Amino acid sequence: MELTRRQEAILEIIKREGPITGEQIAERLSLTRATLRPDMAILTMTGLIEARPRVGYYYSGKSLGRVIAEKLHQTKVMDVKSVPVVVPEKCSVYDAVVTMFVEDVGTLFVVNEGGLLEGVISRKDLLKSTIGAHDIHKLPVSVIMTRMPNIITVEPEDSVWTAAKKLVAHEIDAVPVVRPVAGSGGEKGLEVIGRLSKTNIVRLFVELGEER
Ligand code: ADP
């Protein structure tokens, strides 16, 4: 979020003299209030300055980095997640490859008959399985998947920051968004309600950049 020279100048004035009215800022810069309006809107939106009615603008005291960090911590997984693509345990490696292409995703989540999370399959898991002398039409994904309890998950209320940290720490492309539930037989498990991938993070990154 790079500020324009004029926005930097406004910020300096507000830091030095705030609280200060829009009228006064315009005077200092020999510009009209109308000219400054878009800049004031941007500076307020970024959280760098705050406006109080009848008092004026004042510096929020937050650095640009802090403002971005706040946004990442405030944005929840549920605000950016995608629809999950799930396959049953008995799904063949061949069908999993087809599903990946049709659904255009890089990670599939494997669920048991009760619909609870059992495993994760990545593109490389599928590639690996083609190296051996397996018949990929007969080989079930349950043989090659990474399975519970070793699955890294997130919950809808988690922050995007937490999710991104997990992706980096575990060197994975996506995590299932889950909710703890009791399965059909009363057993405890995780229901898959979404998918959070690196793409979601990159999209948010682009959105943050557009707010400049
Ligand atoms: P790729 O292998 O296609 O680069 P990943 O980096 O996501 O994709 O996967 C690396 C390995 O980690 C794979 O074996 C995969 O099964 C496993 N994996 C992927 N996502 C998760 C997850 N959320 N939890 C645990 N293991 C995962």
PDB file of C-alpha atoms and ligand atoms in Angstrom:
ATOM      1  CA  MET A   1       0.000   0.000   0.000  1.00  0.00           C
ATOM      2  CA  GLU A   2       2.155   2.827  -1.274  1.00  0.00           C
ATOM      3  CA  LEU A   3       0.929   6.359  -0.614  1.00  0.00           C
ATOM      4  CA  THR A   4       1.092   9.089  -3.232  1.00  0.00           C
ATOM      5  CA  ARG A   5       3.218  12.153  -2.518  1.00  0.00           C
ATOM      6  CA  ARG A   6       0.129  14.168  -1.779  1.00  0.00           C
ATOM      7  CA  GLN A   7      -1.164  11.545   0.637  1.00  0.00           C
ATOM      8  CA  GLU A   8       2.249  11.507   2.364  1.00  0.00           C
ATOM      9  CA  ALA A   9       2.063  15.297   2.656  1.00  0.00           C
ATOM     10  CA  ILE A  10      -1.442  15.127   4.147  1.00  0.00           C
ATOM     11  CA  LEU A  11      -0.312  12.465   6.601  1.00  0.00           C
ATOM     12  CA  GLU A  12       2.629  14.612   7.695  1.00  0.00           C
ATOM     13  CA  ILE A  13       0.340  17.606   8.318  1.00  0.00           C
ATOM     14  CA  ILE A  14      -2.081  15.473  10.323  1.00  0.00           C
ATOM     15  CA  LYS A  15       0.752  13.925  12.355  1.00  0.00           C
ATOM     16  CA  ARG A  16       2.130  17.371  13.109  1.00  0.00           C
ATOM     17  CA  GLU A  17      -1.055  19.352  13.657  1.00  0.00           C
ATOM     18  CA  GLY A  18      -3.894  16.910  14.202  1.00  0.00           C
ATOM     19  CA  PRO A  19      -6.670  17.123  15.106  1.00  0.00           C
ATOM     20  CA  ILE A  20      -7.053  19.330  12.080  1.00  0.00           C
ATOM     21  CA  THR A  21     -10.015  20.016   9.797  1.00  0.00           C
ATOM     22  CA  GLY A  22     -10.164  19.211   6.092  1.00  0.00           C
ATOM     23  CA  GLU A  23     -10.426  22.932   5.411  1.00  0.00           C
ATOM     24  CA  GLN A  24      -7.155  23.615   7.217  1.00  0.00           C
ATOM     25  CA  ILE A  25      -5.327  20.770   5.461  1.00  0.00           C
ATOM     26  CA  ALA A  26      -6.533  22.111   2.105  1.00  0.00           C
ATOM     27  CA  GLU A  27      -5.225  25.575   3.043  1.00  0.00           C
ATOM     28  CA  ARG A  28      -1.782  24.243   4.010  1.00  0.00           C
ATOM     29  CA  LEU A  29      -1.498  22.566   0.608  1.00  0.00           C
ATOM     30  CA  SER A  30      -3.113  25.410  -1.350  1.00  0.00           C
ATOM     31  CA  LEU A  31      -5.714  23.034  -2.715  1.00  0.00           C
ATOM     32  CA  THR A  32      -9.485  22.828  -2.492  1.00  0.00           C
ATOM     33  CA  ARG A  33     -11.229  20.455  -0.082  1.00  0.00           C
ATOM     34  CA  ALA A  34     -12.893  18.742  -3.052  1.00  0.00           C
ATOM     35  CA  THR A  35      -9.490  17.906  -4.551  1.00  0.00           C
ATOM     36  CA  LEU A  36      -8.384  16.340  -1.287  1.00  0.00           C
ATOM     37  CA  ARG A  37     -11.522  14.319  -0.721  1.00  0.00           C
ATOM     38  CA  PRO A  38     -10.377  11.082  -2.471  1.00  0.00           C
ATOM     39  CA  ASP A  39      -7.043  11.202  -0.627  1.00  0.00           C
ATOM     40  CA  MET A  40      -8.774  11.713   2.706  1.00  0.00           C
ATOM     41  CA  ALA A  41     -11.040   8.765   1.928  1.00  0.00           C
ATOM     42  CA  ILE A  42      -8.075   6.517   1.151  1.00  0.00           C
ATOM     43  CA  LEU A  43      -6.143   7.558   4.255  1.00  0.00           C
ATOM     44  CA  THR A  44      -9.213   6.976   6.437  1.00  0.00           C
ATOM     45  CA  MET A  45      -9.949   3.623   4.784  1.00  0.00           C
ATOM     46  CA  THR A  46      -6.411   2.368   5.380  1.00  0.00           C
ATOM     47  CA  GLY A  47      -6.791   3.215   9.060  1.00  0.00           C
ATOM     48  CA  LEU A  48      -3.787   5.535   9.042  1.00  0.00           C
ATOM     49  CA  ILE A  49      -5.941   8.494  10.012  1.00  0.00           C
ATOM     50  CA  GLU A  50      -9.249   8.759  11.790  1.00  0.00           C
ATOM     51  CA  ALA A  51     -11.956  11.408  11.530  1.00  0.00           C
ATOM     52  CA  ARG A  52     -13.981  12.737  14.420  1.00  0.00           C
ATOM     53  CA  PRO A  53     -17.012  14.947  13.638  1.00  0.00           C
ATOM     54  CA  ARG A  54     -16.520  18.602  14.592  1.00  0.00           C
ATOM     55  CA  VAL A  55     -12.951  17.845  15.734  1.00  0.00           C
ATOM     56  CA  GLY A  56     -11.167  16.893  12.558  1.00  0.00           C
ATOM     57  CA  TYR A  57      -8.655  14.382  11.361  1.00  0.00           C
ATOM     58  CA  TYR A  58      -6.013  12.894  13.582  1.00  0.00           C
ATOM     59  CA  TYR A  59      -3.247  10.338  13.146  1.00  0.00           C
ATOM     60  CA  SER A  60      -4.216   6.892  14.379  1.00  0.00           C
ATOM     61  CA  GLY A  61      -0.642   6.164  15.370  1.00  0.00           C
ATOM     62  CA  LYS A  62      -0.593   2.923  13.411  1.00  0.00           C
ATOM     63  CA  SER A  63       2.169   2.149  10.961  1.00  0.00           C
ATOM     64  CA  LEU A  64       1.293   0.880   7.500  1.00  0.00           C
ATOM     65  CA  GLY A  65       2.629  -2.563   8.412  1.00  0.00           C
ATOM     66  CA  ARG A  66       0.461  -2.650  11.522  1.00  0.00           C
ATOM     67  CA  VAL A  67      -2.639  -1.728   9.512  1.00  0.00           C
ATOM     68  CA  ILE A  68      -2.006  -4.611   7.070  1.00  0.00           C
ATOM     69  CA  ALA A  69      -1.285  -7.014   9.930  1.00  0.00           C
ATOM     70  CA  GLU A  70      -4.572  -6.038  11.586  1.00  0.00           C
ATOM     71  CA  LYS A  71      -6.459  -6.737   8.392  1.00  0.00           C
ATOM     72  CA  LEU A  72      -4.891 -10.205   8.110  1.00  0.00           C
ATOM     73  CA  HIS A  73      -5.797 -11.007  11.694  1.00  0.00           C
ATOM     74  CA  GLN A  74      -9.331  -9.617  11.330  1.00  0.00           C
ATOM     75  CA  THR A  75     -10.154 -11.495   8.119  1.00  0.00           C
ATOM     76  CA  LYS A  76     -11.610 -14.884   8.971  1.00  0.00           C
ATOM     77  CA  VAL A  77     -11.169 -18.143   7.086  1.00  0.00           C
ATOM     78  CA  MET A  78     -14.927 -18.126   6.428  1.00  0.00           C
ATOM     79  CA  ASP A  79     -14.598 -14.784   4.593  1.00  0.00           C
ATOM     80  CA  VAL A  80     -12.234 -16.165   1.960  1.00  0.00           C
ATOM     81  CA  LYS A  81     -12.704 -19.950   1.832  1.00  0.00           C
ATOM     82  CA  SER A  82     -13.730 -21.923  -1.265  1.00  0.00           C
ATOM     83  CA  VAL A  83     -16.055 -24.860  -1.754  1.00  0.00           C
ATOM     84  CA  PRO A  84     -14.399 -28.174  -0.761  1.00  0.00           C
ATOM     85  CA  VAL A  85     -14.027 -30.989  -3.281  1.00  0.00           C
ATOM     86  CA  VAL A  86     -14.419 -34.342  -1.544  1.00  0.00           C
ATOM     87  CA  VAL A  87     -14.153 -37.942  -2.711  1.00  0.00           C
ATOM     88  CA  PRO A  88     -15.025 -41.203  -0.916  1.00  0.00           C
ATOM     89  CA  GLU A  89     -12.277 -43.512   0.400  1.00  0.00           C
ATOM     90  CA  LYS A  90     -13.063 -46.093  -2.250  1.00  0.00           C
ATOM     91  CA  CYS A  91     -12.546 -43.593  -5.078  1.00  0.00           C
ATOM     92  CA  SER A  92      -9.844 -44.886  -7.447  1.00  0.00           C
ATOM     93  CA  VAL A  93      -6.668 -42.948  -8.155  1.00  0.00           C
ATOM     94  CA  TYR A  94      -7.881 -42.660 -11.762  1.00  0.00           C
ATOM     95  CA  ASP A  95     -11.187 -41.068 -10.680  1.00  0.00           C
ATOM     96  CA  ALA A  96      -9.338 -38.761  -8.304  1.00  0.00           C
ATOM     97  CA  VAL A  97      -7.174 -37.503 -11.187  1.00  0.00           C
ATOM     98  CA  VAL A  98     -10.314 -36.911 -13.284  1.00  0.00           C
ATOM     99  CA  THR A  99     -11.985 -35.096 -10.353  1.00  0.00           C
ATOM    100  CA  MET A 100      -8.993 -32.810  -9.946  1.00  0.00           C
ATOM    101  CA  PHE A 101      -9.178 -31.810 -13.590  1.00  0.00           C
ATOM    102  CA  VAL A 102     -12.959 -31.422 -13.689  1.00  0.00           C
ATOM    103  CA  GLU A 103     -13.124 -29.438 -10.442  1.00  0.00           C
ATOM    104  CA  ASP A 104      -9.918 -27.544 -11.182  1.00  0.00           C
ATOM    105  CA  VAL A 105      -8.388 -27.980  -7.715  1.00  0.00           C
ATOM    106  CA  GLY A 106      -4.995 -29.183  -6.523  1.00  0.00           C
ATOM    107  CA  THR A 107      -6.124 -30.876  -3.308  1.00  0.00           C
ATOM    108  CA  LEU A 108      -8.937 -33.355  -2.693  1.00  0.00           C
ATOM    109  CA  PHE A 109     -10.349 -34.246   0.700  1.00  0.00           C
ATOM    110  CA  VAL A 110     -11.277 -37.851   1.372  1.00  0.00           C
ATOM    111  CA  VAL A 111     -14.332 -38.563   3.511  1.00  0.00           C
ATOM    112  CA  ASN A 112     -15.684 -41.787   5.010  1.00  0.00           C
ATOM    113  CA  GLU A 113     -19.204 -43.112   4.578  1.00  0.00           C
ATOM    114  CA  GLY A 114     -20.426 -40.865   7.384  1.00  0.00           C
ATOM    115  CA  GLY A 115     -19.051 -37.847   5.528  1.00  0.00           C
ATOM    116  CA  LEU A 116     -16.243 -37.263   8.038  1.00  0.00           C
ATOM    117  CA  LEU A 117     -12.699 -36.264   7.075  1.00  0.00           C
ATOM    118  CA  GLU A 118     -10.359 -39.228   6.573  1.00  0.00           C
ATOM    119  CA  GLY A 119      -7.575 -37.908   4.391  1.00  0.00           C
ATOM    120  CA  VAL A 120      -6.055 -35.499   1.919  1.00  0.00           C
ATOM    121  CA  ILE A 121      -4.685 -36.147  -1.569  1.00  0.00           C
ATOM    122  CA  SER A 122      -2.372 -33.756  -3.364  1.00  0.00           C
ATOM    123  CA  ARG A 123      -1.232 -33.696  -6.989  1.00  0.00           C
ATOM    124  CA  LYS A 124       2.109 -35.201  -6.034  1.00  0.00           C
ATOM    125  CA  ASP A 125       0.441 -38.031  -4.095  1.00  0.00           C
ATOM    126  CA  LEU A 126      -1.330 -38.968  -7.323  1.00  0.00           C
ATOM    127  CA  LEU A 127       1.820 -38.642  -9.414  1.00  0.00           C
ATOM    128  CA  LYS A 128       3.739 -40.821  -6.941  1.00  0.00           C
ATOM    129  CA  SER A 129       1.177 -43.572  -7.219  1.00  0.00           C
ATOM    130  CA  THR A 130       1.734 -43.783 -10.973  1.00  0.00           C
ATOM    131  CA  ILE A 131       5.439 -44.583 -10.507  1.00  0.00           C
ATOM    132  CA  GLY A 132       4.816 -48.077  -9.085  1.00  0.00           C
ATOM    133  CA  ALA A 133       3.286 -50.962 -11.024  1.00  0.00           C
ATOM    134  CA  HIS A 134      -0.225 -50.153  -9.765  1.00  0.00           C
ATOM    135  CA  ASP A 135      -3.427 -50.316 -11.743  1.00  0.00           C
ATOM    136  CA  ILE A 136      -4.693 -46.808 -11.024  1.00  0.00           C
ATOM    137  CA  HIS A 137      -8.241 -47.875 -11.930  1.00  0.00           C
ATOM    138  CA  LYS A 138      -8.200 -50.327  -9.034  1.00  0.00           C
ATOM    139  CA  LEU A 139      -5.987 -48.569  -6.513  1.00  0.00           C
ATOM    140  CA  PRO A 140      -8.188 -46.729  -3.964  1.00  0.00           C
ATOM    141  CA  VAL A 141      -7.138 -43.256  -2.831  1.00  0.00           C
ATOM    142  CA  SER A 142      -7.231 -44.431   0.788  1.00  0.00           C
ATOM    143  CA  VAL A 143      -3.946 -46.306   0.124  1.00  0.00           C
ATOM    144  CA  ILE A 144      -2.029 -43.223  -1.000  1.00  0.00           C
ATOM    145  CA  MET A 145      -3.652 -40.364   0.937  1.00  0.00           C
ATOM    146  CA  THR A 146      -2.249 -38.587   3.980  1.00  0.00           C
ATOM    147  CA  ARG A 147      -4.617 -39.675   6.704  1.00  0.00           C
ATOM    148  CA  MET A 148      -6.105 -38.621   9.996  1.00  0.00           C
ATOM    149  CA  PRO A 149      -4.915 -37.751  12.592  1.00  0.00           C
ATOM    150  CA  ASN A 150      -2.105 -36.194  10.546  1.00  0.00           C
ATOM    151  CA  ILE A 151      -4.330 -33.760   8.680  1.00  0.00           C
ATOM    152  CA  ILE A 152      -3.767 -30.055   9.236  1.00  0.00           C
ATOM    153  CA  THR A 153      -7.116 -28.269   9.450  1.00  0.00           C
ATOM    154  CA  VAL A 154      -8.583 -24.846  10.176  1.00  0.00           C
ATOM    155  CA  GLU A 155     -11.934 -23.710  11.523  1.00  0.00           C
ATOM    156  CA  PRO A 156     -14.175 -20.987  10.004  1.00  0.00           C
ATOM    157  CA  GLU A 157     -13.495 -18.545  12.852  1.00  0.00           C
ATOM    158  CA  ASP A 158      -9.707 -18.849  12.548  1.00  0.00           C
ATOM    159  CA  SER A 159      -7.939 -15.843  11.077  1.00  0.00           C
ATOM    160  CA  VAL A 160      -6.462 -15.943   7.594  1.00  0.00           C
ATOM    161  CA  TRP A 161      -3.147 -15.268   9.303  1.00  0.00           C
ATOM    162  CA  THR A 162      -3.390 -18.499  11.316  1.00  0.00           C
ATOM    163  CA  ALA A 163      -4.294 -20.440   8.177  1.00  0.00           C
ATOM    164  CA  ALA A 164      -1.451 -18.953   6.147  1.00  0.00           C
ATOM    165  CA  LYS A 165       1.019 -19.764   8.937  1.00  0.00           C
ATOM    166  CA  LYS A 166      -0.110 -23.393   8.832  1.00  0.00           C
ATOM    167  CA  LEU A 167       0.301 -23.594   5.047  1.00  0.00           C
ATOM    168  CA  VAL A 168       3.844 -22.279   5.351  1.00  0.00           C
ATOM    169  CA  ALA A 169       4.845 -24.281   8.448  1.00  0.00           C
ATOM    170  CA  HIS A 170       3.651 -27.605   7.009  1.00  0.00           C
ATOM    171  CA  GLU A 171       4.633 -26.859   3.400  1.00  0.00           C
ATOM    172  CA  ILE A 172       1.188 -27.671   2.056  1.00  0.00           C
ATOM    173  CA  ASP A 173      -1.021 -26.019  -0.569  1.00  0.00           C
ATOM    174  CA  ALA A 174      -4.413 -26.253   1.147  1.00  0.00           C
ATOM    175  CA  VAL A 175      -6.212 -27.119   4.358  1.00  0.00           C
ATOM    176  CA  PRO A 176      -9.758 -28.363   4.870  1.00  0.00           C
ATOM    177  CA  VAL A 177     -12.034 -25.986   6.772  1.00  0.00           C
ATOM    178  CA  VAL A 178     -13.726 -28.210   9.345  1.00  0.00           C
ATOM    179  CA  ARG A 179     -16.288 -28.300  12.102  1.00  0.00           C
ATOM    180  CA  PRO A 180     -16.183 -30.953  14.868  1.00  0.00           C
ATOM    181  CA  VAL A 181     -19.289 -33.170  14.727  1.00  0.00           C
ATOM    182  CA  ALA A 182     -20.547 -36.570  15.807  1.00  0.00           C
ATOM    183  CA  GLY A 183     -20.694 -39.052  12.913  1.00  0.00           C
ATOM    184  CA  SER A 184     -23.668 -41.227  11.957  1.00  0.00           C
ATOM    185  CA  GLY A 185     -22.519 -43.890  14.441  1.00  0.00           C
ATOM    186  CA  GLY A 186     -22.049 -41.293  17.196  1.00  0.00           C
ATOM    187  CA  GLU A 187     -18.266 -41.242  16.743  1.00  0.00           C
ATOM    188  CA  LYS A 188     -16.526 -37.877  16.886  1.00  0.00           C
ATOM    189  CA  GLY A 189     -15.020 -36.488  13.717  1.00  0.00           C
ATOM    190  CA  LEU A 190     -14.570 -33.506  11.465  1.00  0.00           C
ATOM    191  CA  GLU A 191     -17.078 -32.350   8.881  1.00  0.00           C
ATOM    192  CA  VAL A 192     -15.468 -30.676   5.862  1.00  0.00           C
ATOM    193  CA  ILE A 193     -17.210 -27.367   5.167  1.00  0.00           C
ATOM    194  CA  GLY A 194     -14.639 -25.596   3.025  1.00  0.00           C
ATOM    195  CA  ARG A 195     -11.222 -25.440   1.462  1.00  0.00           C
ATOM    196  CA  LEU A 196      -8.594 -22.828   2.099  1.00  0.00           C
ATOM    197  CA  SER A 197      -5.733 -22.824  -0.377  1.00  0.00           C
ATOM    198  CA  LYS A 198      -2.781 -20.644  -1.257  1.00  0.00           C
ATOM    199  CA  THR A 199      -4.979 -19.169  -4.001  1.00  0.00           C
ATOM    200  CA  ASN A 200      -7.375 -17.718  -1.411  1.00  0.00           C
ATOM    201  CA  ILE A 201      -4.446 -16.075   0.342  1.00  0.00           C
ATOM    202  CA  VAL A 202      -3.077 -14.646  -2.909  1.00  0.00           C
ATOM    203  CA  ARG A 203      -6.539 -13.259  -3.767  1.00  0.00           C
ATOM    204  CA  LEU A 204      -6.735 -11.505  -0.410  1.00  0.00           C
ATOM    205  CA  PHE A 205      -3.236 -10.169  -0.971  1.00  0.00           C
ATOM    206  CA  VAL A 206      -4.341  -8.673  -4.305  1.00  0.00           C
ATOM    207  CA  GLU A 207      -7.444  -7.166  -2.658  1.00  0.00           C
ATOM    208  CA  LEU A 208      -5.301  -5.546   0.023  1.00  0.00           C
ATOM    209  CA  GLY A 209      -3.101  -4.104  -2.717  1.00  0.00           C
ATOM    210  CA  GLU A 210      -6.098  -2.653  -4.494  1.00  0.00           C
ATOM    211  CA  GLU A 211      -7.066  -0.637  -1.414  1.00  0.00           C
ATOM    212  CA  ARG A 212      -4.129   1.695  -1.877  1.00  0.00           C
TER     213      ARG A 212
HETATM  214  P1  ADP B   1       1.844 -31.220  -3.729  1.00  0.00           P
HETATM  215  O1  ADP B   1       2.374 -32.482  -3.128  1.00  0.00           O
HETATM  216  O2  ADP B   1       1.018 -31.461  -4.927  1.00  0.00           O
HETATM  217  O3  ADP B   1       2.889 -30.184  -3.929  1.00  0.00           O
HETATM  218  P2  ADP B   1       1.046 -30.298  -1.098  1.00  0.00           P
HETATM  219  O4  ADP B   1       2.318 -29.562  -0.903  1.00  0.00           O
HETATM  220  O5  ADP B   1      -0.224 -29.682  -0.645  1.00  0.00           O
HETATM  221  O6  ADP B   1       0.824 -30.628  -2.626  1.00  0.00           O
HETATM  222  O7  ADP B   1       1.159 -31.711  -0.384  1.00  0.00           O
HETATM  223  C1  ADP B   1       2.372 -32.244   0.122  1.00  0.00           C
HETATM  224  C2  ADP B   1       2.055 -33.461   0.975  1.00  0.00           C
HETATM  225  O8  ADP B   1       1.342 -33.050   2.131  1.00  0.00           O
HETATM  226  C3  ADP B   1       1.196 -34.517   0.289  1.00  0.00           C
HETATM  227  O9  ADP B   1       1.656 -35.801   0.609  1.00  0.00           O
HETATM  228  C4  ADP B   1      -0.202 -34.290   0.855  1.00  0.00           C
HETATM  229  O10 ADP B   1      -0.953 -35.475   0.994  1.00  0.00           O
HETATM  230  C5  ADP B   1       0.092 -33.706   2.212  1.00  0.00           C
HETATM  231  N1  ADP B   1      -0.921 -32.694   2.593  1.00  0.00           N
HETATM  232  C6  ADP B   1      -1.513 -31.778   1.799  1.00  0.00           C
HETATM  233  N2  ADP B   1      -2.404 -31.035   2.482  1.00  0.00           N
HETATM  234  C7  ADP B   1      -2.379 -31.498   3.753  1.00  0.00           C
HETATM  235  C8  ADP B   1      -3.066 -31.159   4.966  1.00  0.00           C
HETATM  236  N3  ADP B   1      -3.978 -30.187   5.015  1.00  0.00           N
HETATM  237  N4  ADP B   1      -2.774 -31.856   6.088  1.00  0.00           N
HETATM  238  C9  ADP B   1      -1.844 -32.832   6.069  1.00  0.00           C
HETATM  239  N5  ADP B   1      -1.172 -33.219   4.968  1.00  0.00           N
HETATM  240  C10 ADP B   1      -1.426 -32.560   3.828  1.00  0.00           C
END
